[in-house]
Coordinates of C-alpha atoms in Angstrom, one line a residue:
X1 CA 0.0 0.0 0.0
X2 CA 3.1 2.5 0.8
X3 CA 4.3 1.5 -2.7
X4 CA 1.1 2.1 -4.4
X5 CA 0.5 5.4 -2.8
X6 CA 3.7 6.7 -3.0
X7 CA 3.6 5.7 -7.1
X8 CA 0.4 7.7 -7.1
X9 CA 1.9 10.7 -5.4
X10 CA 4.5 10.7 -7.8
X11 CA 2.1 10.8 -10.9
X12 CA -0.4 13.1 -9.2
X13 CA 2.5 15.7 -9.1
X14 CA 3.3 15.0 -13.2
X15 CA -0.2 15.5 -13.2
X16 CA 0.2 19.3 -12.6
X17 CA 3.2 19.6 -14.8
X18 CA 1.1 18.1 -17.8
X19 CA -2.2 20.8 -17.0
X20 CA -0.2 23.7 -16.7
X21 CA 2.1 23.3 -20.0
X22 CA -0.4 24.3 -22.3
X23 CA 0.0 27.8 -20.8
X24 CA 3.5 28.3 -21.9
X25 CA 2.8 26.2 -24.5
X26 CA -0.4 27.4 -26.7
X27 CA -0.5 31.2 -25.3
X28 CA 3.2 32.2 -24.4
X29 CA 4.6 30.7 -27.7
X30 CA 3.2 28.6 -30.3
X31 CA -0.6 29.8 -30.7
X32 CA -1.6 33.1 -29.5
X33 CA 1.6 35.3 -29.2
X34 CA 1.8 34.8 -32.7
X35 CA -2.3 35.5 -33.2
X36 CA -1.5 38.6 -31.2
X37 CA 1.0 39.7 -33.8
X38 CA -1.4 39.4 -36.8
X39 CA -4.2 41.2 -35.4
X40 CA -1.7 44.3 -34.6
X41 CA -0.4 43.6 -37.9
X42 CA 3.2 45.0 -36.8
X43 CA 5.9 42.5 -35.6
X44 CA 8.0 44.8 -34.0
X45 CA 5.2 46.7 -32.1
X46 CA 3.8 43.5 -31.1
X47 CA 7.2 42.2 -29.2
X48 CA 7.4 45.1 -27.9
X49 CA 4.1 45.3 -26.6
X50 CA 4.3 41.4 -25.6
X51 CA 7.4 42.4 -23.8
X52 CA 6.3 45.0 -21.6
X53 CA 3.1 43.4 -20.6
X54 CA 4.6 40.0 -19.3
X55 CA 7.4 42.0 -17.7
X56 CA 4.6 44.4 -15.8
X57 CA 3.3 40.6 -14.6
X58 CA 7.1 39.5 -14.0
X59 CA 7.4 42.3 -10.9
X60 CA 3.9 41.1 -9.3
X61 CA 5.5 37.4 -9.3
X62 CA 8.5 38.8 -7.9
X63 CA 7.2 40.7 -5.2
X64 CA 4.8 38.5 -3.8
X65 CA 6.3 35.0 -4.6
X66 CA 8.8 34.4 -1.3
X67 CA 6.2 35.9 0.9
X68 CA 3.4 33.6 -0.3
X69 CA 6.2 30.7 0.0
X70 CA 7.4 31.4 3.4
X71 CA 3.3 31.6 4.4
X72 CA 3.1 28.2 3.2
X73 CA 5.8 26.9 5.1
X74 CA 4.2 28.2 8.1
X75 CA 1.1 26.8 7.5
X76 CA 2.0 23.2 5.9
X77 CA -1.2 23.7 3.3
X78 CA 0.2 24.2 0.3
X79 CA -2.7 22.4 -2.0
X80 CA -5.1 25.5 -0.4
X81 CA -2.3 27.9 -2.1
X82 CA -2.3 25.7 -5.5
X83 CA -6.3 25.7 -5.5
X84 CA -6.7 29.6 -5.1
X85 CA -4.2 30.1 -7.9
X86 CA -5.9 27.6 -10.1
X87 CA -8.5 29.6 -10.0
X88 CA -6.3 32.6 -11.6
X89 CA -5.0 30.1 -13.9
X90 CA -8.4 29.1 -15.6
X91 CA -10.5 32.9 -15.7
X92 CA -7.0 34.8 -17.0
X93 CA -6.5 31.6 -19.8
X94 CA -10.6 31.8 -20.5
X95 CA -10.6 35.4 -20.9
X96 CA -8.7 35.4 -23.6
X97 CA -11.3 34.1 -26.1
X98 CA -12.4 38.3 -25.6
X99 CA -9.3 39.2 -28.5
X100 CA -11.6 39.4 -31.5
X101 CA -10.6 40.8 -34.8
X102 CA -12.3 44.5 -34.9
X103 CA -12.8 44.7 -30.8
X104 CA -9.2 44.3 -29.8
X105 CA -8.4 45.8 -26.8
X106 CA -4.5 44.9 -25.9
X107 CA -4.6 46.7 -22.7
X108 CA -7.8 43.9 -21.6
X109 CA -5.9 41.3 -23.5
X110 CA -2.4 41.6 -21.5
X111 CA -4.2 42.0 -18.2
X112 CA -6.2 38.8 -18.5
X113 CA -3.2 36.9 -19.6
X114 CA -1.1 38.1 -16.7
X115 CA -3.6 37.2 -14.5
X116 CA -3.8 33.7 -15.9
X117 CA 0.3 33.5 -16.0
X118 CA 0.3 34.8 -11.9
X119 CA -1.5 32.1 -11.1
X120 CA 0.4 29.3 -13.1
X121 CA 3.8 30.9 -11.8
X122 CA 2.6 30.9 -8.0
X123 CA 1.0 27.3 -8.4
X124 CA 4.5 26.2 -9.6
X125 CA 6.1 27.1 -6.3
X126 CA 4.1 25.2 -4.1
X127 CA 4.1 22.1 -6.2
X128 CA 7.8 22.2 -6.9
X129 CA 8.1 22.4 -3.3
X130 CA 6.7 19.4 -3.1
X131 CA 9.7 17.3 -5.0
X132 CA 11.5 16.4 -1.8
X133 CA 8.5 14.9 -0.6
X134 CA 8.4 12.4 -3.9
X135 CA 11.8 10.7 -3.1
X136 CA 15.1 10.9 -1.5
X137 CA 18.6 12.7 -3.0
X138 CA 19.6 10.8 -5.5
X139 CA 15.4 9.9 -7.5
X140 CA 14.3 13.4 -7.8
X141 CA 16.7 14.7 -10.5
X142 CA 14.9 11.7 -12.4
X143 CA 12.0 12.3 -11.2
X144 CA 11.7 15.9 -11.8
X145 CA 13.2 14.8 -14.8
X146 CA 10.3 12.5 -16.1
X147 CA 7.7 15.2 -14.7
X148 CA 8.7 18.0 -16.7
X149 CA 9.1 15.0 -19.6
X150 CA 5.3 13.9 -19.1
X151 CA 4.6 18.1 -19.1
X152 CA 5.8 18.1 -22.2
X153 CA 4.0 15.3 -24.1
X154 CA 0.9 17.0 -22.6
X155 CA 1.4 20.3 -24.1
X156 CA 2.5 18.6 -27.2
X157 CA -1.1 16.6 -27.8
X158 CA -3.0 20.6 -27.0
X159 CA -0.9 21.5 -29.2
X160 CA -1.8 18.8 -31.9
X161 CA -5.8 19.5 -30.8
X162 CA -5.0 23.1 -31.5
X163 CA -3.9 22.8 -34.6
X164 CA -6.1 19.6 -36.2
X165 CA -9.1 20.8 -34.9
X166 CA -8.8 24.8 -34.4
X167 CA -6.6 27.1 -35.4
X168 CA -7.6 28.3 -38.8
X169 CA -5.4 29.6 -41.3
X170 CA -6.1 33.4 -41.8
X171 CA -6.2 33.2 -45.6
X172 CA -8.0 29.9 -45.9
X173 CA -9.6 29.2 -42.6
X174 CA -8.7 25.7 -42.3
X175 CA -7.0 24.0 -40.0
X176 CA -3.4 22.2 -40.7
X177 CA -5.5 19.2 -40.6
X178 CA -8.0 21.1 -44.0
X179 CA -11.0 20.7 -41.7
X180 CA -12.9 24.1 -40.4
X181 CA -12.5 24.7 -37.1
X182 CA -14.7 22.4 -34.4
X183 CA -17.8 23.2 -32.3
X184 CA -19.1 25.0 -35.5
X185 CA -16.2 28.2 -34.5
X186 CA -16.6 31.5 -37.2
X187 CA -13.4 30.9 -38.9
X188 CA -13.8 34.6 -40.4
X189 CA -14.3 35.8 -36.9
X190 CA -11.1 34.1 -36.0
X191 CA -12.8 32.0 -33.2
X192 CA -11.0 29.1 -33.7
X193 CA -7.7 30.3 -32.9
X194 CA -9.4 32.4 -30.0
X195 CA -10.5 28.6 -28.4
X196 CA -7.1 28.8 -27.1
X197 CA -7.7 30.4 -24.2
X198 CA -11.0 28.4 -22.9
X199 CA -9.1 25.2 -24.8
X200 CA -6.4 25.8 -22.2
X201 CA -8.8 26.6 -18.8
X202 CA -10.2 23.5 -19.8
X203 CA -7.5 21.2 -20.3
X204 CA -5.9 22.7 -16.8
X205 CA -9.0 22.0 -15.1
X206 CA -9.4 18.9 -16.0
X207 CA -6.2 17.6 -15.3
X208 CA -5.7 18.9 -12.1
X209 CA -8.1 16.5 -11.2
X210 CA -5.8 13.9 -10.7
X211 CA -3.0 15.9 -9.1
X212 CA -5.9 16.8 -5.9
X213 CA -7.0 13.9 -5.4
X214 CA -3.6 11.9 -4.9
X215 CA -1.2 14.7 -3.9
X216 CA -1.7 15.4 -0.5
X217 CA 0.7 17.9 2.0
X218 CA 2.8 15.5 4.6
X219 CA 1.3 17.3 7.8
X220 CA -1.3 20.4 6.3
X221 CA -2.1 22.8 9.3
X222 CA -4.0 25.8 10.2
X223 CA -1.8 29.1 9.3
X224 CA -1.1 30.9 12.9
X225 CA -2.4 34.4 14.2
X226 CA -0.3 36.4 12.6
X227 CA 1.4 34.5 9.7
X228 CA 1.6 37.5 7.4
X229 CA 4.1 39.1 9.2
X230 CA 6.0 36.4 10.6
X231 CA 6.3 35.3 6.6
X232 CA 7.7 38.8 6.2
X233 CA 10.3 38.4 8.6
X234 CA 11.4 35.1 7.8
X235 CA 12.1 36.1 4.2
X236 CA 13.5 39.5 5.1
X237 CA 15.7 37.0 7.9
X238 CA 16.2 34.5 4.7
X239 CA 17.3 37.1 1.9
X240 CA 19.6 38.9 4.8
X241 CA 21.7 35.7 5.5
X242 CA 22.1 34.4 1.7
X243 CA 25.7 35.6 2.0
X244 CA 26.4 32.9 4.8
X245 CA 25.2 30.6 2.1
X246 CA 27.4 31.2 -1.1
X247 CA 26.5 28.2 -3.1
X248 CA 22.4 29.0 -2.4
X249 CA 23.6 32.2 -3.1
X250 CA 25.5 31.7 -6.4
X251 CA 22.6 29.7 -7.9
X252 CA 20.4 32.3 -7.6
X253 CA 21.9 34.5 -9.4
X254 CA 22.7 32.3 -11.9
X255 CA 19.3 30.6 -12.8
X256 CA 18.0 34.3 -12.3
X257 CA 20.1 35.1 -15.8
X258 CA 19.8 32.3 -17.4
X259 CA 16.1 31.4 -16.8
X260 CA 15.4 35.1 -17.7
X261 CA 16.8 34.5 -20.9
X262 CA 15.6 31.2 -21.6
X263 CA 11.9 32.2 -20.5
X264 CA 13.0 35.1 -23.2
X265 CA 13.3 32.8 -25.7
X266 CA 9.8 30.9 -25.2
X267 CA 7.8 34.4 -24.9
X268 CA 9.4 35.4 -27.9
X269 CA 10.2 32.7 -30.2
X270 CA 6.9 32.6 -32.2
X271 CA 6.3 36.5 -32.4
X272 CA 9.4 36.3 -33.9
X273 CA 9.2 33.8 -36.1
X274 CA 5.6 35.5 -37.4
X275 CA 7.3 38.4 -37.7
X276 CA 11.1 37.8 -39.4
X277 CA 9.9 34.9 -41.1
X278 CA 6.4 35.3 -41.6
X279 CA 5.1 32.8 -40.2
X280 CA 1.6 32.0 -39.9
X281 CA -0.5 30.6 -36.6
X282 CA -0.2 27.2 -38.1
X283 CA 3.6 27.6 -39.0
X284 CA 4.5 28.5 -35.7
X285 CA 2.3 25.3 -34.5
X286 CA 4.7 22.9 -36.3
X287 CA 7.6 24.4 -35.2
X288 CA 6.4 24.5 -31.3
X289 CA 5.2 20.5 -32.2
X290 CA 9.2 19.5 -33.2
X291 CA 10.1 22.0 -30.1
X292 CA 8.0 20.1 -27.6
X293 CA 8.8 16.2 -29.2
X294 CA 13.0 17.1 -28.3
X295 CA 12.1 18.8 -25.2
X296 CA 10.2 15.8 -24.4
X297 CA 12.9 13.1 -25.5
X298 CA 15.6 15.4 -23.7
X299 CA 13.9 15.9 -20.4
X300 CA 13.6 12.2 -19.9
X301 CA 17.3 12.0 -21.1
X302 CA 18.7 14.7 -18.9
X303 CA 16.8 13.1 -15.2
X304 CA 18.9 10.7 -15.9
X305 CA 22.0 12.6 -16.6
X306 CA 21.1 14.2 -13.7
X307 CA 20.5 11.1 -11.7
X308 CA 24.6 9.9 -12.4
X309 CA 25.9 13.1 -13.2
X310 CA 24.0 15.7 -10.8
X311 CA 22.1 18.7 -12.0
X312 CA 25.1 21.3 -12.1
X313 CA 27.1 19.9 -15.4
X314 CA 23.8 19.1 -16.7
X315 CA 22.7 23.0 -16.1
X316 CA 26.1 24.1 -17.6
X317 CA 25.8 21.8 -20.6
X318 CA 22.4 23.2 -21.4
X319 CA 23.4 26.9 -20.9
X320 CA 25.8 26.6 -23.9
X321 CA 23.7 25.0 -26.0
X322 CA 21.4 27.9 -25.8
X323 CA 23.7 30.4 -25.8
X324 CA 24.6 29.6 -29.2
X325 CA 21.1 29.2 -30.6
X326 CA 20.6 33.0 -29.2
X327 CA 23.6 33.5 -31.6
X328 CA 22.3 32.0 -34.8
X329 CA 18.6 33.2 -34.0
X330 CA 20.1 36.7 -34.8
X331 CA 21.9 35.5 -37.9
X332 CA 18.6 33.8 -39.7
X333 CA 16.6 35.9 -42.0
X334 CA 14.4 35.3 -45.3
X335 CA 17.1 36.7 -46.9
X336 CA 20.4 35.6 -45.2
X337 CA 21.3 32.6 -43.0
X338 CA 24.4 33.0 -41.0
X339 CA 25.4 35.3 -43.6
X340 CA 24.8 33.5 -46.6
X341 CA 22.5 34.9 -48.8
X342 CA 19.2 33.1 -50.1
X343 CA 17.3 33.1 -53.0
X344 CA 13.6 34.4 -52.9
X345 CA 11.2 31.7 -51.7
X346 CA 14.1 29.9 -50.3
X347 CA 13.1 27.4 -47.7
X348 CA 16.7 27.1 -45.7
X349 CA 15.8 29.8 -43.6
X350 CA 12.8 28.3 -42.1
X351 CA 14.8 24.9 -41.8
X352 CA 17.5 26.8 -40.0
X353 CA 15.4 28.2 -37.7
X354 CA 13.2 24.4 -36.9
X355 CA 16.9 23.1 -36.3
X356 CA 17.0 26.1 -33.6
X357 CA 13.4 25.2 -32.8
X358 CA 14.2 21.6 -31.7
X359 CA 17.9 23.0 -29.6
X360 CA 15.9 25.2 -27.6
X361 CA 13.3 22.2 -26.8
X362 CA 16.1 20.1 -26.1
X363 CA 17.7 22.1 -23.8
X364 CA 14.7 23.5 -22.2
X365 CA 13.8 20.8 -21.0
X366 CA 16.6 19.3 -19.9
X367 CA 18.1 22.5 -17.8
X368 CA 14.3 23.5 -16.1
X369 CA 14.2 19.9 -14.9
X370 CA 17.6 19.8 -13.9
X371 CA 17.0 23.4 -12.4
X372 CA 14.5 22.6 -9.8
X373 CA 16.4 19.7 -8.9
X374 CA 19.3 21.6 -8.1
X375 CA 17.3 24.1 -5.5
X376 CA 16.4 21.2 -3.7
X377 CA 20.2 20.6 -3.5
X378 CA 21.0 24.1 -2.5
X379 CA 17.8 24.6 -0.2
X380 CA 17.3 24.4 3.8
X381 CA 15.1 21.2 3.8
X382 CA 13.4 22.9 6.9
X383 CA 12.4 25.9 4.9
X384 CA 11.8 24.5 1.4
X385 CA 8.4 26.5 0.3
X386 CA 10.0 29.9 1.4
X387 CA 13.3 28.2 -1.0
X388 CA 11.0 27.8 -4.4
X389 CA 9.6 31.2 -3.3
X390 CA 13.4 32.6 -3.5
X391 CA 13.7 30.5 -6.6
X392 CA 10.8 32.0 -8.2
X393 CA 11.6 35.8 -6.8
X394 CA 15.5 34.9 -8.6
X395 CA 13.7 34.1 -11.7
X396 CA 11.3 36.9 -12.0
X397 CA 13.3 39.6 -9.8
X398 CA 15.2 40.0 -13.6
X399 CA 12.1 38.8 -15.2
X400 CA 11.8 42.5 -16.5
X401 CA 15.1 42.2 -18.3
X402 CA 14.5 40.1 -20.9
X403 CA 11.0 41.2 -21.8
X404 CA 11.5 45.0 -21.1
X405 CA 15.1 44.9 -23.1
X406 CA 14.1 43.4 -25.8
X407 CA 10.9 45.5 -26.3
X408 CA 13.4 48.5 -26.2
X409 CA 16.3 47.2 -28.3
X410 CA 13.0 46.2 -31.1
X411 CA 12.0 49.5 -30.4
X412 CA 14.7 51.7 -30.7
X413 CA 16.5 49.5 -33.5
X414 CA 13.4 48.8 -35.6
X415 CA 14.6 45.5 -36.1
X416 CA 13.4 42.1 -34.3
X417 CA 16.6 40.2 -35.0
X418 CA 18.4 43.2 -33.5
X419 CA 16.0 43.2 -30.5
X420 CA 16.7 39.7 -29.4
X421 CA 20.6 40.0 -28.7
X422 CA 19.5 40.7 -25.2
X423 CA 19.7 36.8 -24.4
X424 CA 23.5 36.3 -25.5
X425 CA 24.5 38.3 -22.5
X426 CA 22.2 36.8 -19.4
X427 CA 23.2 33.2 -20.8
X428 CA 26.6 34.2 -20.4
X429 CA 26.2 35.9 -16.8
X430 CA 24.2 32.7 -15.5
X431 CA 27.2 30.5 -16.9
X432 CA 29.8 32.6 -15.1
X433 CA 27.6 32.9 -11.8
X434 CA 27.2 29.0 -12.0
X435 CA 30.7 28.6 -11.0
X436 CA 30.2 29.5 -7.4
X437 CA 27.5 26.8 -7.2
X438 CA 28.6 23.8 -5.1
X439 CA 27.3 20.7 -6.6
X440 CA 25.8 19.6 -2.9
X441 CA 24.8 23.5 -1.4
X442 CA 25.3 24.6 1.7
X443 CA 22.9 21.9 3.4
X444 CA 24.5 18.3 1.8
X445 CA 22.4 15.9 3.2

């Protein structure tokens, strides 16, 4: 019975990985960035726009994500935390359906979708605080591992569903499948690609099912008289003493660089593609489905790595992988690729850039896994909520950085391809940070 209930634990907590993914996904990357682009009909005004709204939602996460962290570690109840910012999760992703051609309002748009990617950010903490609980040191780099794996595959088939069955083509209004868009959507009223946002409340809901009903907290508790300010202290206590802690430290400042940069890369890599390459809805789709099958494959791959190897040379491998796809993004044009020119109607440069497409999968997948595994490493195990809310506060403290400088460098330069050179530089700060880290933290077990 242990064994049974300890196997469903483990698969109630992929559970959340595979109903969140779709977020990231179908809105921050593959489907409705890239819808966002078409109906403002101006690439570069669109990243820029994109840029500063996730950013503005970037500083709330930062703010409030230790606090809520170090409250839950007071309290013990974190699946109370996860429900209340389920709720987020489903009425920001629904609300989206509201970004019709003709009534577009990007101010109503960007707030709805950072209220639905607050609540998928502050759900995260709480479950990835729940890794220890899954196994001891040396499973959870596999299991984190095959969790974000399984997250993978599940965006992967909303994205499939998304395309076969929904997105339409603005010029023909098929789907990549030739069908017109299910549940008798208005293909001229773009309503198929608008399903994205109640496609994706939905599929969260229902998903999470599993995930509350076998995930429980070890010892859930009523939060004391006066929890708010004793969650204040202890972070203010927490962030005050990090320099006794130099590896914890170190790692922070490392994954808050390089997971700023790589989240840069997902927020931006379809409205790029629409835009440099003009891509359409169902382009990007493709590209995001060859993106998620490596991540997938390489997730899987890298637990292991992880498991005989530990997370840090893992982390570092991944890091330089990326690094020099944020170099040949910049170098990949319809006209040029890595310098070489093309002829009109060439298709190497959209080849070069599904090559890119399935490195940053690859390595996405492999260093986020590897990355959560490693604050468990570097974390007090007495303090482990208020840790993932550090983590989270490291990667959205700079979470502006990414977003807001590459929405001024498009701005200012006119130029996407210019605008993304942001990402070379925090790759290479996380990579130098990084060396700091001590593979076993300050707390080795």
């Amino acid at each position: 019975m242990t064994a049974i209930s300890t196997r469903r634990r483990i698969w109630g907590w992929f559970f959340f990985d595979w109903a969140s993914q779709p977020y990231n996904t179908l809105l921050i990357t593959f489907i409705f960035a890239p819808y966002v682009k078409e109906l403002m009909d101006d690439g570069s005004a669109a990243q820029s726009a994109w840029g500063f709204g996730i950013g503005a939602a970037g500083v709330v996460i930062a703010l409030l994500a230790p606090v809520l962290g170090a409250m839950a570690d007071l309290s013990g109840n974190r699946l109370s935390w996860i429900r209340i910012f389920s709720a987020f999760y489903v009425i920001g992703a629904a609300g989206l359906w509201w970004a019709a051609p003709g009534s577009f309002n990007l101010y109503l748009t960007l707030f709805l979708f950072a209220v639905g990617m607050i609540g998928m950010e502050f759900a995260t903490i709480f479950t990835n605080s729940m890794l220890p609980d899954l196994g001891d040191r040396d499973e959870i780099g596999r299991i984190s591992g095959n969790g974000w794996a399984f997250g993978y595959l599940g965006g992967l088939l909303a994205l499939v569903v998304m395309l076969g069955f929904f997105a339409e083509s603005a010029a023909t209004g098929k789907t990549f499948l030739g069908l017109s868009p299910a549940l008798g959507l208005d293909p001229a009223a773009r309503e198929g690609t608008r399903f994205v946002g109640p496609l994706t409340a939905i599929w969260f809901a229902v998903f999470m099912i599993p995930f509350f009903l076998w995930v429980r907290d070890p010892a859930p508790r009523k939060a004391p008289r006066g929890a708010l300010a004793s969650a204040l202290r202890d972070v203010a206590r927490t962030v005050g003493n990090l320099p006794r802690t130099p590896s914890l430290f170190a790692y922070l400042g490392s994954s808050m660089f390089y997971r700023d940069a790589l989240n840069g890369m997902y927020t931006f890599g379809g409205i790029y593609a629409a835009g440099v390459l003009n891509w359409t809805v169902v382009d990007t789709g493709i590209f995001g489905i060859l993106a998620i099958i490596f991540g997938a494959i390489f997730a899987w791959v890298g637990g292991r790595a992880d498991q005989h190897f530990g997370p840090k040379p893992v982390i570092t491998t991944s890091i330089l992988a990326l690094t020099l796809v944020a170099i040949a993004i910049v170098f990949i044009s319809p006209t040029r690729v890595f310098g070489l020119p093309v002829p009109e109607g060439s298709a190497l440069p959209d080849i070069a850039f599904y090559v890119v497409g399935a490195v940053i999968g690859a390595a996405g997948g492999v260093i986020q896994a590897a990355s959560r595994t490693m604050m468990v490493r570097q974390a007090n195990p007495d303090r482990m909520t208020e840790a993932f809310g550090l983590y989270a506060l490291a990667g959205k403290a700079t979470s502006f950085i990414a977003p807001l400088s590459i929405g001024a460098v498009t701005l200012i330069s006119g130029s996407q391809q210019i605008g993304v050179t942001p990402l070379i530089g925090l790759f290479l700060i996380g990579l130098i940070l990084l060396r700091w880290v001590k593979p076993q933290g300050d707390y080795p077990a």
